Amino acid sequence: MGTPITPSCPRCGSPMQLRRTPRGGQFWGCSNDPHCNGTLSIDAFSWEAWRDFPVRVEAAPRERYSQCTFFQTCALPAGLVEHFFMAEVDRLLIRAMAQWRLDFPRPRRGGAPPEYHNMLAVAETLLTRGTTPLCSPALEQMLGTTDWRFEDSRSTSIIVAALQRVAWVPSIRFRPLELDSDEEHRAFEWIQSLITNHGVPWQLLPQVKLASLTPKIAPGGDERGDFLLVHPEHDPILVEIDGDAHMAHQERDAARDRALRAASIQVMRIRAREVRRGNGTQLATLERTLLDGQVNLPEESRLSVIVRWCKFFHQIQLALLAALRGGWLRFDAPWNVGVMPPPLLCRHFDAQALIRLAVSDLFELLGRLARLHGRLFPSGQPRVLLITPETQNEQLDVLVAPADGSADALSPIAKAQFLVSDVCLPVEIASSSVAATPTRFESPSREDVRWFLQYLFRKQDFREGQWETIERCLRGFDSIVLLPTGAGKSIAFQLAALLLPGRCIVVDPIISLIDDQIDNLNRVGIDRCIGITHRMKTDERALVLQAFQSGHYLFCYVAPERFQTAPFRQALRTLTTQMPISLIVVDEAHCVSEWGHDFRTAYLNLGRITREYCASQGVTPPLVALTGTASKIVLKDVQRELGIESIDAVITPKTFDRDELSFTVIPCRSEEKRACVSGLLERLPAAFNLDRSVFFRPAGTQTHAGLVFCPHVGGSYGVVEYAEELKRFLQTRVEIYSGEAPKSYDSEKWEEEKRAITRDFKRNRFSVLVCTKAFGMGIDKPNIRYTIHIGLPSSIEAFYQEAGRAGRDRGPAQCAIILSNDDPKRSQQLLSPATPLERVAQVVNETDRGQADDIVRALWFHVRSFRGERAEVEDVARLLDQLGDVESRRRVHITW
């Protein structure tokens, strides 16, 4: 695989290189030297930041002249993945359960034909889209896990125990065929027997490249450690077997050891003579350390066996994909495949049926991708055999088997062996990037794409506008998608992006939307996505950019201003050299018009600059703009600014009506608002046929969540006061959400607190959220059953968007506005077209705050933002005077 993550230059964005000072120290220097002399301290990239980002892992292959690659992916039933998300199961445990390696031969006759490379790249993207992607629906059905639902803490305990069992007691342990010396062979056998005989959960991996374990070892070299030992509750140990030759490299070894210890990896050096004797003080110390790792292992359970089968199922499919890429399986000939499962799995379920399903399921996925790509694919089903250590006289194209030595005697029956083993590493494993070229589909099949919709997202069919959006994306056409809130715009572009080779760039206006989109992808097991924001520290952003430009992230979410930064542009150039950008997505595209001409001018160059920097091999990716609310004027402006010229590019529904939403306006006086809110909340349970005692309590996915929108953060109609009122009235947990921190809150910690509140709300840990309109844009929670607006929203479009947070699962929802009109006569005057704007402003400004109602409060913002035509013209004239443009000033006055 490739090299581990290295930083990008903070000045020009080029990759940096480790260099030495005259005194032997190290620092990061720009590779673009002498044109750029950017530097970074070696300590700028802390282990704490580095270990949370994906790392390219390398190790010596099992056999000389073969190859190996590492994966961090295990496809699981949807109910299990959903519970990981809702219960926030420990990421380190999930990671340990999902990691494994594949040892396989080099390509045969140049590998797969070039015309199939894009199709194989997409297939690998689909299978490795996350650490725990959703497994095949057919596998769910065979395992009996289709209707799995986990709602309580007891379920979490059972799931965690099963994951611990799988992570700590691997189904397949790796055994090398070749090591560097006889002493290393003896050491490996001694350590492995110690682990298995005493049942300690250490996992042993030989010959790991040291740059895969710490950023303080230069990635360009080939330094490897002899044996890496990883334990779930202890720091990793690197065991080095030192022969006499090591005496000449003590200074170098000491520097390496310091770098590893800085990454919390203990180093134990054992003299080769002790290994030959079989005893000694260093061996005894290692033995004590390993035996100190005894833990009470969870028992094997039905759930742990299901997880093991899911993992092996996934290993089979990715091994066969590697066989196709290497030319060991062909696209124009029948497959003859053998699979040897580990003994532990054969004691449960029907091994032969599951293995045949793994192959046929991959076969169907590839067949549908082939049709989309316009490629031929074998029509007959593969021949699949269950292989045992005693099997003889078979002739196989490929054998998928454990890398524990049990299949070594079976080499004569197969042209190529693809050997899998479970591993555990103290890092996130980066996915390998497969080179691809831009692709457009001439006539994609709706039925094939619908199959992937179910496979990836568990959606049975397209909603209105989704297929039209996906089809245009797959055919390479730009689009503006104007569909109601909750219509599934995000899934449409995500599915299209996953079916095209390359990576997807998504432009979002605010960080909370980026967090929400990434959260929703994680919910269906797609975690190879990142948001690059100003919230990141410098070292974190550099690490992310390095992983991004290597192709690890399938979806990258950014603000429009990110395209104006040199490091991001440089990363895009690097990425598009090896693979295309599949889609450019502008989310909440109405911001292009509403914000671009005002305070975020980066939106106005977005169409041009994204196409320029996202082009690959002279091909510009399609641009899709998404919005749930935009007037005709805004829509035309968006189309013009983004350069979407086709007359059929705009996708709209037949109607914007949402039958699942019931709307009501409750008139009252301003001082009666709280009483009206209380009355509305009292009657809501009956509308859903529930008792009040349970309606406002969390109930997992059955929670009846609600949003109470307030016009302000503080004050009488602010989120703080209303939240306190509702806590007392409902006797349940009520939280707040606003763009800016309330006065009583620490502004520096508010962003993190908001994220925690959003996370808990989406995971149904409380049911009532009092918020400003900051929560109204794009946040996706399917089970919001009601929204209440304490006053007039800023516009019809804003109300449609904010109320549209409800009923996204197509279940019934109530949407209410509590409207105060304290002086109808005054309101009639203010809202009359005959009333001059100056008079409206005068009445609004002269109305005492205590006598204002919703009409006055709403107009206050309008008269502050627009002071009248004459005032606007005079402002423009003064500006032109200052610019010295006398002719333009004259034309302005003539027009006026």
PDB file of N, CA, C and O in Angstrom, residues 93 96-97 160-171 173 195 199-203 231-233 295-298 308 424:
ATOM      1  N   LEU A  93     -13.280  -0.118  19.818  1.00  0.00           N
ATOM      2  CA  LEU A  93     -13.715  -1.513  19.818  1.00  0.00           C
ATOM      3  C   LEU A  93     -14.225  -1.917  18.440  1.00  0.00           C
ATOM      4  O   LEU A  93     -13.886  -2.996  17.931  1.00  0.00           O
ATOM      5  N   ALA A  96     -11.253  -2.346  16.147  1.00  0.00           N
ATOM      6  CA  ALA A  96     -10.505  -3.579  16.398  1.00  0.00           C
ATOM      7  C   ALA A  96     -11.228  -4.791  15.824  1.00  0.00           C
ATOM      8  O   ALA A  96     -10.602  -5.716  15.305  1.00  0.00           O
ATOM      9  N   MET A  97     -12.567  -4.790  15.926  1.00  0.00           N
ATOM     10  CA  MET A  97     -13.347  -5.905  15.392  1.00  0.00           C
ATOM     11  C   MET A  97     -13.267  -5.979  13.871  1.00  0.00           C
ATOM     12  O   MET A  97     -13.292  -7.063  13.287  1.00  0.00           O
ATOM     13  N   VAL A 160     -21.715  -5.154  22.920  1.00  0.00           N
ATOM     14  CA  VAL A 160     -20.317  -4.881  23.268  1.00  0.00           C
ATOM     15  C   VAL A 160     -19.585  -6.175  23.594  1.00  0.00           C
ATOM     16  O   VAL A 160     -18.436  -6.384  23.166  1.00  0.00           O
ATOM     17  N   ALA A 161     -20.232  -7.067  24.333  1.00  0.00           N
ATOM     18  CA  ALA A 161     -19.598  -8.357  24.673  1.00  0.00           C
ATOM     19  C   ALA A 161     -19.293  -9.160  23.409  1.00  0.00           C
ATOM     20  O   ALA A 161     -18.220  -9.779  23.290  1.00  0.00           O
ATOM     21  N   ALA A 162     -20.215  -9.152  22.450  1.00  0.00           N
ATOM     22  CA  ALA A 162     -19.988  -9.884  21.198  1.00  0.00           C
ATOM     23  C   ALA A 162     -18.826  -9.285  20.416  1.00  0.00           C
ATOM     24  O   ALA A 162     -17.974 -10.013  19.883  1.00  0.00           O
ATOM     25  N   LEU A 163     -18.767  -7.956  20.345  1.00  0.00           N
ATOM     26  CA  LEU A 163     -17.671  -7.297  19.628  1.00  0.00           C
ATOM     27  C   LEU A 163     -16.333  -7.566  20.315  1.00  0.00           C
ATOM     28  O   LEU A 163     -15.312  -7.777  19.650  1.00  0.00           O
ATOM     29  N   GLN A 164     -16.325  -7.537  21.633  1.00  0.00           N
ATOM     30  CA  GLN A 164     -15.098  -7.838  22.368  1.00  0.00           C
ATOM     31  C   GLN A 164     -14.619  -9.250  22.069  1.00  0.00           C
ATOM     32  O   GLN A 164     -13.425  -9.485  21.865  1.00  0.00           O
ATOM     33  N   ARG A 165     -15.540 -10.180  22.028  1.00  0.00           N
ATOM     34  CA  ARG A 165     -15.169 -11.571  21.751  1.00  0.00           C
ATOM     35  C   ARG A 165     -14.529 -11.699  20.361  1.00  0.00           C
ATOM     36  O   ARG A 165     -13.499 -12.357  20.188  1.00  0.00           O
ATOM     37  N   VAL A 166     -15.133 -11.046  19.375  1.00  0.00           N
ATOM     38  CA  VAL A 166     -14.616 -11.123  18.007  1.00  0.00           C
ATOM     39  C   VAL A 166     -13.272 -10.408  17.891  1.00  0.00           C
ATOM     40  O   VAL A 166     -12.352 -10.893  17.233  1.00  0.00           O
ATOM     41  N   ALA A 167     -13.139  -9.242  18.549  1.00  0.00           N
ATOM     42  CA  ALA A 167     -11.905  -8.469  18.445  1.00  0.00           C
ATOM     43  C   ALA A 167     -10.764  -9.122  19.208  1.00  0.00           C
ATOM     44  O   ALA A 167      -9.614  -9.099  18.757  1.00  0.00           O
ATOM     45  N   TRP A 168     -11.060  -9.701  20.378  1.00  0.00           N
ATOM     46  CA  TRP A 168     -10.004 -10.215  21.247  1.00  0.00           C
ATOM     47  C   TRP A 168      -9.648 -11.671  20.951  1.00  0.00           C
ATOM     48  O   TRP A 168      -8.547 -12.113  21.269  1.00  0.00           O
ATOM     49  N   VAL A 169     -10.591 -12.412  20.384  1.00  0.00           N
ATOM     50  CA  VAL A 169     -10.321 -13.813  20.018  1.00  0.00           C
ATOM     51  C   VAL A 169     -10.564 -13.948  18.523  1.00  0.00           C
ATOM     52  O   VAL A 169     -11.679 -14.244  18.081  1.00  0.00           O
ATOM     53  N   PRO A 170      -9.565 -13.680  17.703  1.00  0.00           N
ATOM     54  CA  PRO A 170      -9.771 -13.647  16.251  1.00  0.00           C
ATOM     55  C   PRO A 170     -10.195 -15.002  15.692  1.00  0.00           C
ATOM     56  O   PRO A 170      -9.796 -16.055  16.201  1.00  0.00           O
ATOM     57  N   SER A 171     -10.996 -14.968  14.640  1.00  0.00           N
ATOM     58  CA  SER A 171     -11.386 -16.205  13.950  1.00  0.00           C
ATOM     59  C   SER A 171     -10.190 -16.833  13.254  1.00  0.00           C
ATOM     60  O   SER A 171     -10.083 -18.059  13.168  1.00  0.00           O
ATOM     61  N   ARG A 173      -5.921 -16.372  12.990  1.00  0.00           N
ATOM     62  CA  ARG A 173      -4.659 -15.735  13.379  1.00  0.00           C
ATOM     63  C   ARG A 173      -3.661 -15.838  12.231  1.00  0.00           C
ATOM     64  O   ARG A 173      -3.568 -16.865  11.564  1.00  0.00           O
ATOM     65  N   ILE A 195       0.435 -17.020  23.815  1.00  0.00           N
ATOM     66  CA  ILE A 195      -0.865 -16.352  23.706  1.00  0.00           C
ATOM     67  C   ILE A 195      -1.998 -17.370  23.678  1.00  0.00           C
ATOM     68  O   ILE A 195      -2.995 -17.247  24.408  1.00  0.00           O
ATOM     69  N   GLY A 199      -4.575 -18.102  26.695  1.00  0.00           N
ATOM     70  CA  GLY A 199      -5.804 -17.380  26.387  1.00  0.00           C
ATOM     71  C   GLY A 199      -5.741 -15.889  26.655  1.00  0.00           C
ATOM     72  O   GLY A 199      -6.748 -15.281  27.023  1.00  0.00           O
ATOM     73  N   VAL A 200      -4.556 -15.286  26.481  1.00  0.00           N
ATOM     74  CA  VAL A 200      -4.457 -13.833  26.673  1.00  0.00           C
ATOM     75  C   VAL A 200      -4.767 -13.145  25.341  1.00  0.00           C
ATOM     76  O   VAL A 200      -4.355 -13.622  24.282  1.00  0.00           O
ATOM     77  N   PRO A 201      -5.494 -12.019  25.371  1.00  0.00           N
ATOM     78  CA  PRO A 201      -5.949 -11.406  24.115  1.00  0.00           C
ATOM     79  C   PRO A 201      -4.925 -10.499  23.445  1.00  0.00           C
ATOM     80  O   PRO A 201      -5.256  -9.390  23.011  1.00  0.00           O
ATOM     81  N   TRP A 202      -3.670 -10.964  23.372  1.00  0.00           N
ATOM     82  CA  TRP A 202      -2.690 -10.237  22.582  1.00  0.00           C
ATOM     83  C   TRP A 202      -2.802 -10.703  21.136  1.00  0.00           C
ATOM     84  O   TRP A 202      -2.996 -11.889  20.876  1.00  0.00           O
ATOM     85  N   GLN A 203      -2.687  -9.776  20.201  1.00  0.00           N
ATOM     86  CA  GLN A 203      -2.629 -10.161  18.791  1.00  0.00           C
ATOM     87  C   GLN A 203      -1.244  -9.848  18.260  1.00  0.00           C
ATOM     88  O   GLN A 203      -0.688  -8.782  18.520  1.00  0.00           O
ATOM     89  N   HIS A 231      -2.983  -5.231  22.460  1.00  0.00           N
ATOM     90  CA  HIS A 231      -3.891  -5.724  23.507  1.00  0.00           C
ATOM     91  C   HIS A 231      -5.012  -4.694  23.679  1.00  0.00           C
ATOM     92  O   HIS A 231      -4.780  -3.488  23.546  1.00  0.00           O
ATOM     93  N   PRO A 232      -6.240  -5.149  23.979  1.00  0.00           N
ATOM     94  CA  PRO A 232      -7.351  -4.196  24.098  1.00  0.00           C
ATOM     95  C   PRO A 232      -7.248  -3.235  25.275  1.00  0.00           C
ATOM     96  O   PRO A 232      -7.850  -2.169  25.254  1.00  0.00           O
ATOM     97  N   GLU A 233      -6.476  -3.593  26.314  1.00  0.00           N
ATOM     98  CA  GLU A 233      -6.439  -2.764  27.516  1.00  0.00           C
ATOM     99  C   GLU A 233      -5.041  -2.297  27.893  1.00  0.00           C
ATOM    100  O   GLU A 233      -4.865  -1.675  28.931  1.00  0.00           O
ATOM    101  N   VAL A 295      -7.430 -11.180  30.853  1.00  0.00           N
ATOM    102  CA  VAL A 295      -8.710 -10.511  31.114  1.00  0.00           C
ATOM    103  C   VAL A 295      -9.806 -11.558  31.076  1.00  0.00           C
ATOM    104  O   VAL A 295      -9.632 -12.666  30.559  1.00  0.00           O
ATOM    105  N   ASN A 296     -10.944 -11.216  31.657  1.00  0.00           N
ATOM    106  CA  ASN A 296     -12.105 -12.108  31.583  1.00  0.00           C
ATOM    107  C   ASN A 296     -12.774 -11.922  30.231  1.00  0.00           C
ATOM    108  O   ASN A 296     -13.483 -10.944  30.000  1.00  0.00           O
ATOM    109  N   LEU A 297     -12.540 -12.865  29.345  1.00  0.00           N
ATOM    110  CA  LEU A 297     -13.090 -12.756  27.999  1.00  0.00           C
ATOM    111  C   LEU A 297     -14.579 -13.080  27.999  1.00  0.00           C
ATOM    112  O   LEU A 297     -15.019 -14.012  28.679  1.00  0.00           O
ATOM    113  N   PRO A 298     -15.388 -12.326  27.244  1.00  0.00           N
ATOM    114  CA  PRO A 298     -16.805 -12.678  27.108  1.00  0.00           C
ATOM    115  C   PRO A 298     -16.954 -14.040  26.448  1.00  0.00           C
ATOM    116  O   PRO A 298     -16.096 -14.478  25.669  1.00  0.00           O
ATOM    117  N   ARG A 308     -18.863 -12.762  13.279  1.00  0.00           N
ATOM    118  CA  ARG A 308     -17.743 -13.465  12.629  1.00  0.00           C
ATOM    119  C   ARG A 308     -18.109 -13.863  11.193  1.00  0.00           C
ATOM    120  O   ARG A 308     -17.310 -13.710  10.268  1.00  0.00           O
ATOM    121  N   CYS A 424      -5.301  -6.642  14.589  1.00  0.00           N
ATOM    122  CA  CYS A 424      -5.705  -5.524  15.426  1.00  0.00           C
ATOM    123  C   CYS A 424      -4.522  -4.565  15.496  1.00  0.00           C
ATOM    124  O   CYS A 424      -3.432  -4.963  15.915  1.00  0.00           O
TER     125      CYS A 424
END
